[in-house]
Coordinates of C-alpha atoms in Angstrom, one line a residue:
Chain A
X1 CA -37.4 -45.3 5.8
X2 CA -40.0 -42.4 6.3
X3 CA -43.6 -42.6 7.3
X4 CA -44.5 -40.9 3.9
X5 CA -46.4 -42.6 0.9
X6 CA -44.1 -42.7 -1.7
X7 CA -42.8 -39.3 -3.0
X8 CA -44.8 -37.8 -0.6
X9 CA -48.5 -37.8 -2.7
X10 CA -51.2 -40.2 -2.1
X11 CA -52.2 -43.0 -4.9
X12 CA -55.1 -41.4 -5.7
X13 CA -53.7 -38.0 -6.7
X14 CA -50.9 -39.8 -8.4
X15 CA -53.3 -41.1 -10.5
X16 CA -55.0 -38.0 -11.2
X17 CA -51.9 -36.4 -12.0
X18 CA -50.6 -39.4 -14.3
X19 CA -54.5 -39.4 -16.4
X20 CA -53.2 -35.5 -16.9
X21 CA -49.9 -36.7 -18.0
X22 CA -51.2 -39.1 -20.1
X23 CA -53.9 -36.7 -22.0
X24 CA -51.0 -33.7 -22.3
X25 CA -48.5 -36.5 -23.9
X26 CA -51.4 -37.3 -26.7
X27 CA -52.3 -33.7 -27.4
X28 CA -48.4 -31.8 -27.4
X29 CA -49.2 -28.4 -26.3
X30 CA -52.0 -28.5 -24.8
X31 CA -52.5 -27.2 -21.3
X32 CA -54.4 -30.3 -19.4
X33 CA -56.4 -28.4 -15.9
X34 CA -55.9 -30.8 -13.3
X35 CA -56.5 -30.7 -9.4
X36 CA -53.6 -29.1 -7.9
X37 CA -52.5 -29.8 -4.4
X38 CA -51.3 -27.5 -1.5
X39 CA -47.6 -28.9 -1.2
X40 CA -45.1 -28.0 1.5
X41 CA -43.9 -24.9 -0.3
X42 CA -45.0 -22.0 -1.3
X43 CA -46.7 -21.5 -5.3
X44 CA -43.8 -20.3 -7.2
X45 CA -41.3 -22.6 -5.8
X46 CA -42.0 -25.4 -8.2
X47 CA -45.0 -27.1 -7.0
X48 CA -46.5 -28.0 -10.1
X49 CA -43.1 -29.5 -11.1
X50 CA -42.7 -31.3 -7.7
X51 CA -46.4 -32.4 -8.0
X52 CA -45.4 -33.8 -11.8
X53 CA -41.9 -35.3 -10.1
X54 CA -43.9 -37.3 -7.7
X55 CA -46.2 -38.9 -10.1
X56 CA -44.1 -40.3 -12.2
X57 CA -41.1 -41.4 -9.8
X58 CA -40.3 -44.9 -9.1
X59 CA -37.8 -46.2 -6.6
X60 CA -35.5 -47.0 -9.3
X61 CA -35.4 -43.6 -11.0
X62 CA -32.2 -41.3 -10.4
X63 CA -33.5 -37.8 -9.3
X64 CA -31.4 -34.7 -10.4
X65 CA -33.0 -31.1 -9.5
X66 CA -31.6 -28.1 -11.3
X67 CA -32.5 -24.3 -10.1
X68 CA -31.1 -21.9 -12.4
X69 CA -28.9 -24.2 -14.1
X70 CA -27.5 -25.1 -10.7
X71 CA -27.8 -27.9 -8.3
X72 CA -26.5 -26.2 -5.7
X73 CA -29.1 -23.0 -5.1
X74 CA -32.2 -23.4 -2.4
X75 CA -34.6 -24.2 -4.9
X76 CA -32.0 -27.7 -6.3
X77 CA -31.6 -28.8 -2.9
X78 CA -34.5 -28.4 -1.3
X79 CA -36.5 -30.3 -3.7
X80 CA -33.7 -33.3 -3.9
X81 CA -33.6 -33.4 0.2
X82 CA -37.5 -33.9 0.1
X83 CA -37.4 -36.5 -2.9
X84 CA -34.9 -38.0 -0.8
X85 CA -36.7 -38.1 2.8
X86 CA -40.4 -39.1 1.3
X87 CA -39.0 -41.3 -2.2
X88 CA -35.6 -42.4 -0.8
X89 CA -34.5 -42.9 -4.4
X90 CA -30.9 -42.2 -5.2
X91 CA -30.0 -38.7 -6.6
X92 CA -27.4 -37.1 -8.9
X93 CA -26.1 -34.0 -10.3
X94 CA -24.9 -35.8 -13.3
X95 CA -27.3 -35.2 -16.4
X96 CA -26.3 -38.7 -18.3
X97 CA -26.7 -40.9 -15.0
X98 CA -30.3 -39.4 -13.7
X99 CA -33.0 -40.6 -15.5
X100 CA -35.6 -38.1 -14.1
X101 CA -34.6 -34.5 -13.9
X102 CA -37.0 -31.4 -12.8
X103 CA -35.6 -28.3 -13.9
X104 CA -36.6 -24.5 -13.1
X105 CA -35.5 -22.0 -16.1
X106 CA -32.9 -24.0 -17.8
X107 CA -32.3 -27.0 -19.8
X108 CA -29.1 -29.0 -19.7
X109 CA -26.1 -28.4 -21.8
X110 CA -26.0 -32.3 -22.0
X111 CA -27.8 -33.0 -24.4
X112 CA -31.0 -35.6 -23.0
X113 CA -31.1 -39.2 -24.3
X114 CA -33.7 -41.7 -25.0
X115 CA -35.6 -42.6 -21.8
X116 CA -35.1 -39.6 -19.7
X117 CA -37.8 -37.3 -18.6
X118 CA -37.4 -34.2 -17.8
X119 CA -40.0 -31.6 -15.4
X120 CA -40.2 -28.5 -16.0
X121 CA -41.7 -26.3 -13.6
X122 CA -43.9 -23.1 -14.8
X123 CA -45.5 -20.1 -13.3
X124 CA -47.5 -19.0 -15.7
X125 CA -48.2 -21.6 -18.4
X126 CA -50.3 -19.3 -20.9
X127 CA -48.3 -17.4 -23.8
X128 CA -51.2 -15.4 -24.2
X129 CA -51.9 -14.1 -20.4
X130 CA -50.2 -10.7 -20.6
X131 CA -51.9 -10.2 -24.3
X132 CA -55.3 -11.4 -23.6
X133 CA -56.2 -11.2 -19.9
X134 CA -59.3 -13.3 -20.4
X135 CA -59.0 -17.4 -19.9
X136 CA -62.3 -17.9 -21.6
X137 CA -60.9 -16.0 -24.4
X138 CA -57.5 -17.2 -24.4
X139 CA -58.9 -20.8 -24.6
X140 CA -60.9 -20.2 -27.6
X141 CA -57.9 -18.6 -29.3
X142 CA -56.0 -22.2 -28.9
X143 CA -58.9 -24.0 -29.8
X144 CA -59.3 -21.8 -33.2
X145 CA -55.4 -21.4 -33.7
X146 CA -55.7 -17.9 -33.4
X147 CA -52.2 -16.7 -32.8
X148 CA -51.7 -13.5 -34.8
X149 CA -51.8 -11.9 -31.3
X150 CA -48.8 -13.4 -30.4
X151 CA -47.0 -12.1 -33.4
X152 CA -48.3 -8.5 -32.6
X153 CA -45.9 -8.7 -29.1
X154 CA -42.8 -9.6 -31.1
X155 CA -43.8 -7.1 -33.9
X156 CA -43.7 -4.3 -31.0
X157 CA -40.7 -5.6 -30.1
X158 CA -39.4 -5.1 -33.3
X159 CA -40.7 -1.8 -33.5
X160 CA -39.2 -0.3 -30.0
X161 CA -36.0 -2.0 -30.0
X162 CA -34.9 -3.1 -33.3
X163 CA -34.4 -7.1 -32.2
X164 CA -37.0 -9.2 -30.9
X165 CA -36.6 -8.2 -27.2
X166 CA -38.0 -11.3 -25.5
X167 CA -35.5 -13.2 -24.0
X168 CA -37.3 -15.9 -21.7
X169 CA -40.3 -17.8 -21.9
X170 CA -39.9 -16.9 -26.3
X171 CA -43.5 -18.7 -27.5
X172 CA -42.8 -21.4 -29.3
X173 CA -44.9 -23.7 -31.7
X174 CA -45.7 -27.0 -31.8
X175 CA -46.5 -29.8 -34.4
X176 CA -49.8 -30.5 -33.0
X177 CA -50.5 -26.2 -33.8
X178 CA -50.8 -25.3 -30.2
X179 CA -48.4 -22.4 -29.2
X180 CA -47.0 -23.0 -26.0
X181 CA -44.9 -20.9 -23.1
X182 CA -41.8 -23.2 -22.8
X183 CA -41.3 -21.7 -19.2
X184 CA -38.7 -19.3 -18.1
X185 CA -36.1 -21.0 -19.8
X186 CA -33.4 -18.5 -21.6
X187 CA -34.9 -18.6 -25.5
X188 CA -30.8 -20.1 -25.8
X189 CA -32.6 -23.1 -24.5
X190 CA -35.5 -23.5 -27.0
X191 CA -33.9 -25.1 -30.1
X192 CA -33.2 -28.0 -27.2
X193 CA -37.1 -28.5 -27.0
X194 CA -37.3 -29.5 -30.7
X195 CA -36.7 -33.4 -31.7
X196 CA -35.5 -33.7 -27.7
X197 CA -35.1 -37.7 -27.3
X198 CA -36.8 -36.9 -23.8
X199 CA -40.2 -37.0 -22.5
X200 CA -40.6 -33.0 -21.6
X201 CA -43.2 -32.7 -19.0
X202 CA -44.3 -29.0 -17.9
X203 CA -46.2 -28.5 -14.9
X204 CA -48.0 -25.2 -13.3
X205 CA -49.3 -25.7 -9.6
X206 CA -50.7 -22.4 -9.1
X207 CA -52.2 -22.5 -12.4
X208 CA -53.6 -26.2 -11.8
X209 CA -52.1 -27.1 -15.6
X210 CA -50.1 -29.7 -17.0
X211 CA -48.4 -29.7 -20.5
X212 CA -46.1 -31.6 -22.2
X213 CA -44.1 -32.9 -25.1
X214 CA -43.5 -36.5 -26.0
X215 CA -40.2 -37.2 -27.5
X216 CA -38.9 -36.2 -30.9
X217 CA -41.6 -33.5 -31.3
X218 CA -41.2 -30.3 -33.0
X219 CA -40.8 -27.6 -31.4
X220 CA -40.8 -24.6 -33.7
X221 CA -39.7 -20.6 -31.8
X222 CA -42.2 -18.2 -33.2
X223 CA -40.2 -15.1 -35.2
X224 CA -40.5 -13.3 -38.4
X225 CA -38.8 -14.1 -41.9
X226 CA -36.8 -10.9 -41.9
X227 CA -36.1 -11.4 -38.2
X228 CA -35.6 -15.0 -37.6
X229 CA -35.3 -16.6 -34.1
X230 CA -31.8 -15.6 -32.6
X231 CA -30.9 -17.6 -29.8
X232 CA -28.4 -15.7 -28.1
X233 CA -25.8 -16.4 -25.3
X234 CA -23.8 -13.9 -23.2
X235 CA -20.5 -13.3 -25.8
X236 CA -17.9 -14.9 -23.8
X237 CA -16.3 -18.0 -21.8
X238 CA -16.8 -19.4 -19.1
X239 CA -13.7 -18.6 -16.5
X240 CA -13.9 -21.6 -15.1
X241 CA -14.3 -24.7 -17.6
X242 CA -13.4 -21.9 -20.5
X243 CA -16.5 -23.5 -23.1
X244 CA -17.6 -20.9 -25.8
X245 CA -20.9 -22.0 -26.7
X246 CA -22.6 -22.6 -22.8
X247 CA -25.2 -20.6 -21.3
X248 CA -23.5 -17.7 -18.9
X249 CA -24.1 -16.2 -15.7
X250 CA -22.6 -12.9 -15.1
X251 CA -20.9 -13.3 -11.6
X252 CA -19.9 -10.1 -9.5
X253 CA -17.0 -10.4 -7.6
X254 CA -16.2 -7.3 -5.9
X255 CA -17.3 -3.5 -5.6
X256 CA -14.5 -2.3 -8.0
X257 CA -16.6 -3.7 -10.9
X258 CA -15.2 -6.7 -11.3
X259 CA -17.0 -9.9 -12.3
X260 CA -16.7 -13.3 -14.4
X261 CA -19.0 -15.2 -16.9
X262 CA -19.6 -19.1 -15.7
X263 CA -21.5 -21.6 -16.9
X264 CA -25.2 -21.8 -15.6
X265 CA -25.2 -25.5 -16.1
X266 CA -22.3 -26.1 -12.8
X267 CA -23.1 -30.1 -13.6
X268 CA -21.7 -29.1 -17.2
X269 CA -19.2 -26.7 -16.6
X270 CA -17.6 -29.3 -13.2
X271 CA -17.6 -32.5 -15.9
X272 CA -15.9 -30.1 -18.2
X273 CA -13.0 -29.1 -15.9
X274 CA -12.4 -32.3 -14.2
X275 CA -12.0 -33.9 -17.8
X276 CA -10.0 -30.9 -18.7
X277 CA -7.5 -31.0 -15.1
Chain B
X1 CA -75.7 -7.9 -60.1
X2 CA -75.6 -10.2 -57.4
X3 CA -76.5 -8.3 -53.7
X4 CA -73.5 -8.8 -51.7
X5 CA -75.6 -9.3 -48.4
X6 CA -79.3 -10.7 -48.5
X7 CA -80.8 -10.2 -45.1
X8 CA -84.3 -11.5 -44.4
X9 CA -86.7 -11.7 -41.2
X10 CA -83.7 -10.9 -38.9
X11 CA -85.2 -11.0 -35.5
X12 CA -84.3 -10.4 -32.1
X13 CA -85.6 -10.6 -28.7
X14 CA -84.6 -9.1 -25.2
X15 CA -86.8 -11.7 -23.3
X16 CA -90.3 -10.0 -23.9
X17 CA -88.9 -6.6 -25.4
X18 CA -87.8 -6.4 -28.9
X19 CA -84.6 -5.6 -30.2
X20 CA -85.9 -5.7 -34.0
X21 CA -88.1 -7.1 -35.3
X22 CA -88.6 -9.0 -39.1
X23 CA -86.1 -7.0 -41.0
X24 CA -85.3 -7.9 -44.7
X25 CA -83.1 -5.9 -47.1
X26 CA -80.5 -6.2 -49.6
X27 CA -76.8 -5.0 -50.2
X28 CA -75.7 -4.7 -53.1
X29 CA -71.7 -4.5 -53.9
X30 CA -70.3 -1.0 -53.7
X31 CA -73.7 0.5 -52.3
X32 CA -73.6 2.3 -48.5
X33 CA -76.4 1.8 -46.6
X34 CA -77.6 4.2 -43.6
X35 CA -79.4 2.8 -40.8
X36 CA -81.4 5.9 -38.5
X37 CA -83.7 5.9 -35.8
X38 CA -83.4 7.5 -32.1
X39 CA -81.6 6.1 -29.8
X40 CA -83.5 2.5 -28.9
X41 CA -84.7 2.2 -31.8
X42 CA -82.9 -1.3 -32.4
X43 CA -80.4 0.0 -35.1
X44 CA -77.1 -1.4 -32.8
X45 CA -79.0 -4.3 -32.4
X46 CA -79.1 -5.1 -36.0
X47 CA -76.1 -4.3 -37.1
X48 CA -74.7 -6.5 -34.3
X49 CA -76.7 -9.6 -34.9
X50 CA -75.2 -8.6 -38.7
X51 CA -71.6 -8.1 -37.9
X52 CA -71.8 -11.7 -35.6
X53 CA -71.3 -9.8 -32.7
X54 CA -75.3 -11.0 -31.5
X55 CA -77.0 -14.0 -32.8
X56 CA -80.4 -13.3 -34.2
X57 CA -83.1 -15.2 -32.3
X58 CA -84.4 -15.7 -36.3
X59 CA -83.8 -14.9 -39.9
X60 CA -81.1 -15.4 -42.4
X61 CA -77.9 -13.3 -43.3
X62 CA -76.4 -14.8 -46.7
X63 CA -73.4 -12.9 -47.5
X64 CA -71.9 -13.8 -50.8
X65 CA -67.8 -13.9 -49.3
X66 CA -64.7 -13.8 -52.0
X67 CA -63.6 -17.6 -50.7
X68 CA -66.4 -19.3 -50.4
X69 CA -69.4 -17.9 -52.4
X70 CA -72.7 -17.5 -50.8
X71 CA -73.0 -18.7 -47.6
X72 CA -74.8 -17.8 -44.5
X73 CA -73.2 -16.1 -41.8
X74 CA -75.8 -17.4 -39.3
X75 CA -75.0 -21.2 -40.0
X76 CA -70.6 -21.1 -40.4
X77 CA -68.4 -22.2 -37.6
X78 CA -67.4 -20.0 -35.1
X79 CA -63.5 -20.8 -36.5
X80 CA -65.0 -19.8 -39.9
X81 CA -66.8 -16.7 -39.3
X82 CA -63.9 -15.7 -37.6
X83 CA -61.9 -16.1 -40.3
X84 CA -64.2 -14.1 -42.9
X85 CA -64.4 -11.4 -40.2
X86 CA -60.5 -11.2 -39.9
X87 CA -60.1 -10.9 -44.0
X88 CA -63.5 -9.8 -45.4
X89 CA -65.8 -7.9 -43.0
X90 CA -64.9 -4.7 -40.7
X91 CA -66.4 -3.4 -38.2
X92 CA -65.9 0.0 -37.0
X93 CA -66.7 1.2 -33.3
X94 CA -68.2 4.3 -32.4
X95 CA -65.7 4.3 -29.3
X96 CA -62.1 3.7 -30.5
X97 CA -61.2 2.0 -27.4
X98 CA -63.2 -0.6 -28.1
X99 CA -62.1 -1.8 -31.8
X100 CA -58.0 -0.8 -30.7
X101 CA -55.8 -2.6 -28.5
X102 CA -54.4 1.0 -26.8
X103 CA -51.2 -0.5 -25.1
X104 CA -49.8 -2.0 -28.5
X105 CA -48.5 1.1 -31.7
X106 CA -50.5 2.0 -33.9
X107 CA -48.1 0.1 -36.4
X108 CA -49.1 -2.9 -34.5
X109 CA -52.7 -2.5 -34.1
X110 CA -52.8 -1.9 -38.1
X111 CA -50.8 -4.7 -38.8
X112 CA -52.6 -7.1 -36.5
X113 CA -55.2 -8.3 -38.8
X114 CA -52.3 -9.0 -41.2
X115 CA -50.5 -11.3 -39.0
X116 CA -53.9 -12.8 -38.3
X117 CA -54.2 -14.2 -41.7
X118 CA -50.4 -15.4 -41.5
X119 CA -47.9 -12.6 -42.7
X120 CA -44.8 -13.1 -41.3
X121 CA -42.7 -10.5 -43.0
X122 CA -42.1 -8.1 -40.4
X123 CA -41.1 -5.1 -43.2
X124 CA -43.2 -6.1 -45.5
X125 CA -46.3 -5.4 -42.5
X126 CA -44.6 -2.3 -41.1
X127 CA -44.7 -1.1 -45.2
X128 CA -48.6 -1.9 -45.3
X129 CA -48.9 -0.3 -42.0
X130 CA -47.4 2.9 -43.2
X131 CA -49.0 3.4 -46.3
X132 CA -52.0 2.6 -44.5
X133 CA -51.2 5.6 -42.0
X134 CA -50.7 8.0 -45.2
X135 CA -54.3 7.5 -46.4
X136 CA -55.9 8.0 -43.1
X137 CA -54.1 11.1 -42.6
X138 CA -51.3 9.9 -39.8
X139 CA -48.0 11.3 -40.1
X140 CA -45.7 8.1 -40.9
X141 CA -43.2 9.6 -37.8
X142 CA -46.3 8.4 -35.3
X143 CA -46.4 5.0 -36.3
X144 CA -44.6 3.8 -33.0
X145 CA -46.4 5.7 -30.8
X146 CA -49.8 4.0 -28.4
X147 CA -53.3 5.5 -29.6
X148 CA -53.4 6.0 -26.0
X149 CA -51.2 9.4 -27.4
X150 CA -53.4 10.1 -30.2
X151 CA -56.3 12.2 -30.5
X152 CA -59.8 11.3 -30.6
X153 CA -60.3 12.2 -34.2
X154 CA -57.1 10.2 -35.1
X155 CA -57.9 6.9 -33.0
X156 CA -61.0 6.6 -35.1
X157 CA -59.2 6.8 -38.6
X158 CA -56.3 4.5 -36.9
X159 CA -59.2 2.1 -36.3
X160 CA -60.4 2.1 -39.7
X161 CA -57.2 2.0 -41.2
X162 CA -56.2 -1.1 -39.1
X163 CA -59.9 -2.4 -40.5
X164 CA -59.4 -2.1 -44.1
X165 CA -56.2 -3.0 -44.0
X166 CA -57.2 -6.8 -45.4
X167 CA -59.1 -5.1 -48.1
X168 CA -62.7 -6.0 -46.5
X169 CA -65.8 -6.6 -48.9
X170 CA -68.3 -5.3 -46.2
X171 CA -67.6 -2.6 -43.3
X172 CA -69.9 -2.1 -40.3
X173 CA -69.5 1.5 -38.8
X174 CA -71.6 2.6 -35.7
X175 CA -71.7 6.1 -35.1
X176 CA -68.5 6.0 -37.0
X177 CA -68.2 10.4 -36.2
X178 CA -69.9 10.0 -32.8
X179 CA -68.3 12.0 -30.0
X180 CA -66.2 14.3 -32.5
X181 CA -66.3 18.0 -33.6
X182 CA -67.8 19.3 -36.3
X183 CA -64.4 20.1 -38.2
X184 CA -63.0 16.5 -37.6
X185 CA -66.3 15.1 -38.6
X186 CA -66.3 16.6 -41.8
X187 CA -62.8 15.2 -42.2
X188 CA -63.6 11.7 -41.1
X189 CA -67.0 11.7 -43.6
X190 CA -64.2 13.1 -46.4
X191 CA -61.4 10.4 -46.0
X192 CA -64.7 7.4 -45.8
X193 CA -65.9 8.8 -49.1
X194 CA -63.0 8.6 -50.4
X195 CA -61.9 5.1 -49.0
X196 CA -65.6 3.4 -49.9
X197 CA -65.2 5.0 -53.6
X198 CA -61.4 4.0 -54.3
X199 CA -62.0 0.6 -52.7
X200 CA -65.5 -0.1 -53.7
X201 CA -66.1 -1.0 -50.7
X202 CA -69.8 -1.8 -49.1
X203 CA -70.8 -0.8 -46.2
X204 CA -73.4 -0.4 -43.6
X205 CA -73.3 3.0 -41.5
X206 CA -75.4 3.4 -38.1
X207 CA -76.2 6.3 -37.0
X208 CA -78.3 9.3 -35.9
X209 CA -76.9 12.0 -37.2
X210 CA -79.0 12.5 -41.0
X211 CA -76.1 14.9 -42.4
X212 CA -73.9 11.6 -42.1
X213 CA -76.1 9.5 -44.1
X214 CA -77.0 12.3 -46.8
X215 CA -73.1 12.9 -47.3
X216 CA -72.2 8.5 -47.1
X217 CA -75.1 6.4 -47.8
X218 CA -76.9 5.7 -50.8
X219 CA -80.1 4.3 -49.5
X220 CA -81.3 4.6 -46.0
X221 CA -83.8 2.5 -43.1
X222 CA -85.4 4.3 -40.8
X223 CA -86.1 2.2 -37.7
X224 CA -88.6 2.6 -34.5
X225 CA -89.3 0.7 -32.1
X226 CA -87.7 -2.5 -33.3
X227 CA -88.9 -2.2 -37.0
X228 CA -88.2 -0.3 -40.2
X229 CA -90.5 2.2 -40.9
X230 CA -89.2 3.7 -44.0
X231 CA -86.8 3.2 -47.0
X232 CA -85.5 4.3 -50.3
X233 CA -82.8 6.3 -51.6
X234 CA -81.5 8.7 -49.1
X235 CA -82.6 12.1 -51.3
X236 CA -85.7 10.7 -51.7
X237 CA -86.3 9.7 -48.0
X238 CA -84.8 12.7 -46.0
X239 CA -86.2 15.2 -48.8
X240 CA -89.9 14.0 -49.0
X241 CA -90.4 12.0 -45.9
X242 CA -93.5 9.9 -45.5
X243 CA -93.8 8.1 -42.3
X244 CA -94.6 10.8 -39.3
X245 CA -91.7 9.6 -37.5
X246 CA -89.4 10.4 -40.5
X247 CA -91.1 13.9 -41.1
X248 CA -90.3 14.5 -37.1
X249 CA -86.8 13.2 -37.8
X250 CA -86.3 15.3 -40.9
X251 CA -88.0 18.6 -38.6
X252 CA -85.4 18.3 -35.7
X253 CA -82.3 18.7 -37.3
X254 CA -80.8 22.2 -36.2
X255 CA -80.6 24.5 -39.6
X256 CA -77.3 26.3 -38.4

C-alpha cells in the first residue's frame, strides 16, 4: 500500500478530468480544454494520457501500457511501475485480458472488444497546427467545418511525391464532422479507429486537451477519389512470429547491413509464436 | 436589370475619425467600378467593410448571390458569408503575400478554394489549376513551384487566378497593379480586361492610379475625406471634372 491517493491524482482533478471525458464522449472529435497538471514526467512523455489513465482507473481494472507497440521500452514500463506503486491494480501485456490500455503511437493488432478503453496519448492534438498557426483561427475553422485546408497538405503531397506522403498522424474524419489528429499512430493503424468496440480516449497534457471517441463511431481517413487512403505496412514478415499482415519495425542487427522486420505489437507477435511453438 | 450589389449609407467610424462616411451606390452585373481618392481618403475602408473584411458601424450591403437571391451581407452568419466569399466573391490584394499561402505551389494555392467547396478529385483540381495557370500567363511546368519563387508580377496574376477559379460573381481588387512596373502593369490591366469581359464578371477596383480606372472601370467614386465627392462614368469624370479636388486629381497625373 502506498501513501498516494488513488492513481496518484486528487478527487478533485479526477473529476475535472472525468466532466472533460464526459463532454469529449458526447461531442466525438472535439478537442475539450481542460486544466492540465504538472505530473512526474516531463510533457511529451505521455502526461496527458497518464492524466486520462488516472481518471478513469478503478482498482479492478487490468492496466496494459504500450510505447511504440512495445511493453517493454522506457515509456511502457515506466508508466505501468507508477500505475502500479500509486493504483496497485494488476497489470498485463496481454491485449484481450487488460481492460484499460494507454497507448503511445500504435494500436493493437488484437483487435479491442466491447468494454475496453483505450488512452491514447498526443503531442499535438490539432490537425490544423502546422497549416494554420493561429488557435483563434483554427477553432473557428472546426466550428464552421472549414477543412479544405486540410486537403490542400495532401494535395501538395500529391503534387511533390506522387502518393500522399503522410504517414503518421493521417487526419481523419469523424461522424460528428470534426476532423481530428488520431495521434502519431502509423496511418496502418487508422481503419482500427472506425466502428472500434472500444471507448478511444485521446489526451494532450501540454496542450491542456482532451478528445475522444465513443465506441462504434466512424472514423473516416481524409484522401482523394483518385488517390484513396492507402494504409500501408512495411512489405514483409515478421522473423520472429512470421505474420504477413502486422505492423513492422525495421531492426538493425549489425554494421554489415544486416537487419530484420518484427512485429511492433511484441504482445502480438509473443502470443503468436508461443501458439505457433 | 437587377444591380448585382445595392450599397446604401455605409458608414464607418475610427472612434471620433471617419473612415467613410454615408456612401450609397449601385453595381450593376458585368459593370467595373473605380474607387479614387489619395491615400486616406477612406477608399480601403470601404471596400473592406464591402468585402466583410470590416463591419460597417451602419448601412446596408444587399448583394443579390447565385444561391440564395438577395440577401444582405451585413446580416448572414459568419459560416454563410464565408461560404458566399469561398464560391461567389473575390477579393484581390494589393500585396500578394497577403491573399497567397507562399509555403504551399501555386497548384495548391489555385486549387484551394476548390477543395473548399468539396472537390475531392485530385486530377480533376490539378486540370482546373492548370488551365487556370494558362490564362494568367504561367507556364504550366511552374505549377509545383512556391510563389515564394515567382516574381512579383506573377504572384499577383497567381492570386487572381486562385480567386476566380470558383467563377466569382463580384471581385474586390485593391491596388490590384500596386508596387509593379509599368510594362507588367500594362500586362496585368490586359489579362483583367480580358478576364472581366470573357467572364462577365463585376467588380470593384481601388485605387489611385487614374490610368487604371480609365483602362478597367466603367464608372468611377471619387472619395475625400471619408465621403464621395464625385461620380459618373469614368470619361465623363476624369475628362471634365467638377469637384476641385477631382480637377487637382485630374492636374497631377505625370503626362510622360
Amino acid at each position: 500500500m502506498s501513501d498516494y491517493n488513488f492513481a496518484y491524482l486528487d478527487e478533485q482533478t479526477k473529476r475535472m478530468i472525468r466532466r472533460a471525458l464526459l463532454k469529449a464522449i458526447a461531442v466525438p472529435g472535439y478537442q475539450v480544454p481542460f486544466a492540465s497538471r504538472e505530473m512526474p514526467m516531463p510533457y511529451g512523455w505521455g502526461t496527458g494520457g497518464v492524466q486520462v489513465t488516472a481518471s478513469t482507473l478503478v482498482p479492478e481494472d487490468v492496466l496494459k501500457v504500450i510505447d511504440q507497440g512495445a511493453d517493454d521500452t522506457t515509456n511502457a514500463v515506466s508508466i505501468r511501475r507508477f500505475f502500479e506503486v500509486t493504483a496497485g491494480v494488476e497489470t498485463t501485456t496481454e491485449v484481450p485480458v487488460a481492460t484499460l490500455i494507454q497507448t503511445r503511437h500504435r494500436v493493437p493488432e488484437t483487435p479491442l472488444t466491447e468494454g475496453q478503453i483505450i488512452v491514447y496519448q498526443v503531442p499535438i492534438p490539432e490537425p490544423l497546427r502546422f497549416l494554420e498557426p493561429r488557435e483563434t483561427e483554427t477553432r473557428k475553422m472546426h466550428s464552421l467545418g472549414e477543412y479544405g485546408l486540410m486537403h490542400v497538405k495532401l494535395y501538395e503531397d500529391i503534387a511533390r511525391h506522387g502518393e500522399i506522403a503522410t504517414t503518421y498522424a493521417y487526419p481523419a474524419r469523424v461522424s460528428s464532422g470534426y476532423v481530428m489528429d488520431p495521434s502519431p499512430i502509423p496511418k496502418f493503424d487508422n481503419p482500427k479507429l472506425d466502428h472500434s468496440p472500444a471507448i478511444q480516449l485521446f489526451g494532450a497534457g501540454r496542450e491542456q486537451r482532451i478528445y475522444a471517441l465513443p465506441p462504434w463511431t466512424s472514423v473516416q481517413s481524409l484522401d482523394f477519389e483518385d488517390h484513396p487512403f492507402d494504409p500501408s505496412r512495411a512489405d514483409g514478415e515478421c522473423a520472429l512470429c512470421g505474420s504477413k499482415d502486422s505492423y513492422l519495425d525495421e531492426v538493425i542487427t549489425d554494421d554489415a547491413g544486416g537487419r530484420m522486420f518484427i512485429c511492433s505489437d511484441t504482445d502480438y507477435c509473443a502470443r503468436r509464436s508461443e501458439g505457433a511453438a | 436589370m437587377n444591380p448585382i450589389l445595392e450599397v446604401s449609407g455605409i458608414t464607418r467610424r475610427y472612434g471620433d475619425r471617419i473612415g467613410c462616411a454615408d456612401i450609397s451606390f449601385d453595381l450593376y452585373p458585368g459593370e467595373v467600378m473605380g474607387i479614387v481618392g489619395e491615400s486616406g481618403s477612406g477608399k480601403s475602408t470601404l471596400l473592406n467593410c464591402l468585402a466583410g473584411e470590416l463591419i460597417p458601424d451602419a448601412g446596408r450591403i444587399l448583394f443579390d448571390s447565385r444561391a440564395e437571391g438577395v440577401c444582405d451581407l451585413l446580416d448572414l452568419s459568419e459560416m454563410q458569408r464565408r461560404v458566399l466569399s469561398r464560391i461567389e466573391l473575390a477579393f484581390v490584394h494589393q500585396n500578394p503575400r497577403d491573399g497567397l499561402r507562399m509555403g504551399v505551389s501555386a497548384g495548391g494555392n489555385v486549387g484551394e478554394r476548390l477543395m473548399g467547396v468539396g472537390q475531392r478529385h485530385y486530377g480533376n483540381i490539378r486540370e482546373q489549376a492548370l488551365s487556370w495557370l494558362e490564362r494568367v500567363e504561367i507556364p504550366a511546368d511552374r505549377i509545383d513551384d512556391r510563389p515564394s519563387q515567382f516574381s512579383g508580377g506573377m504572384q499577383q496574376r497567381l492570386q487572381i487566378a486562385r480567386n476566380l477559379v470558383t467563377s466569382p460573381r463580384l471581385v474586390f481588387m485593391d491596388e490590384p497593379t500596386g508596387g509593379l512596373d509599368v510594362s507588367v502593369q500594362a500586362r496585368l490591366l490586359d489579362l483583367l480586361r480580358g478576364l472581366v469581359r470573357e467572364m462577365g464578371l463585376s467588380a470593384i477596383v481601388v485605387t489611385h492610379d487614374l490610368a487604371v480606372v480609365r483602362l478597367l472601370a466603367d464608372r468611377i467614386l471619387v472619395m475625400k475625406s471619408g465621403q464621395v465627392v464625385e461620380s459618373g462614368l469614368t470619361d465623363q469624370v476624369l475628362d471634365d471634372p467638377h469637384h476641385p479636388y477631382t480637377q487637382l486629381l485630374v492636374a497631377s497625373v505625370l503626362q510622360a
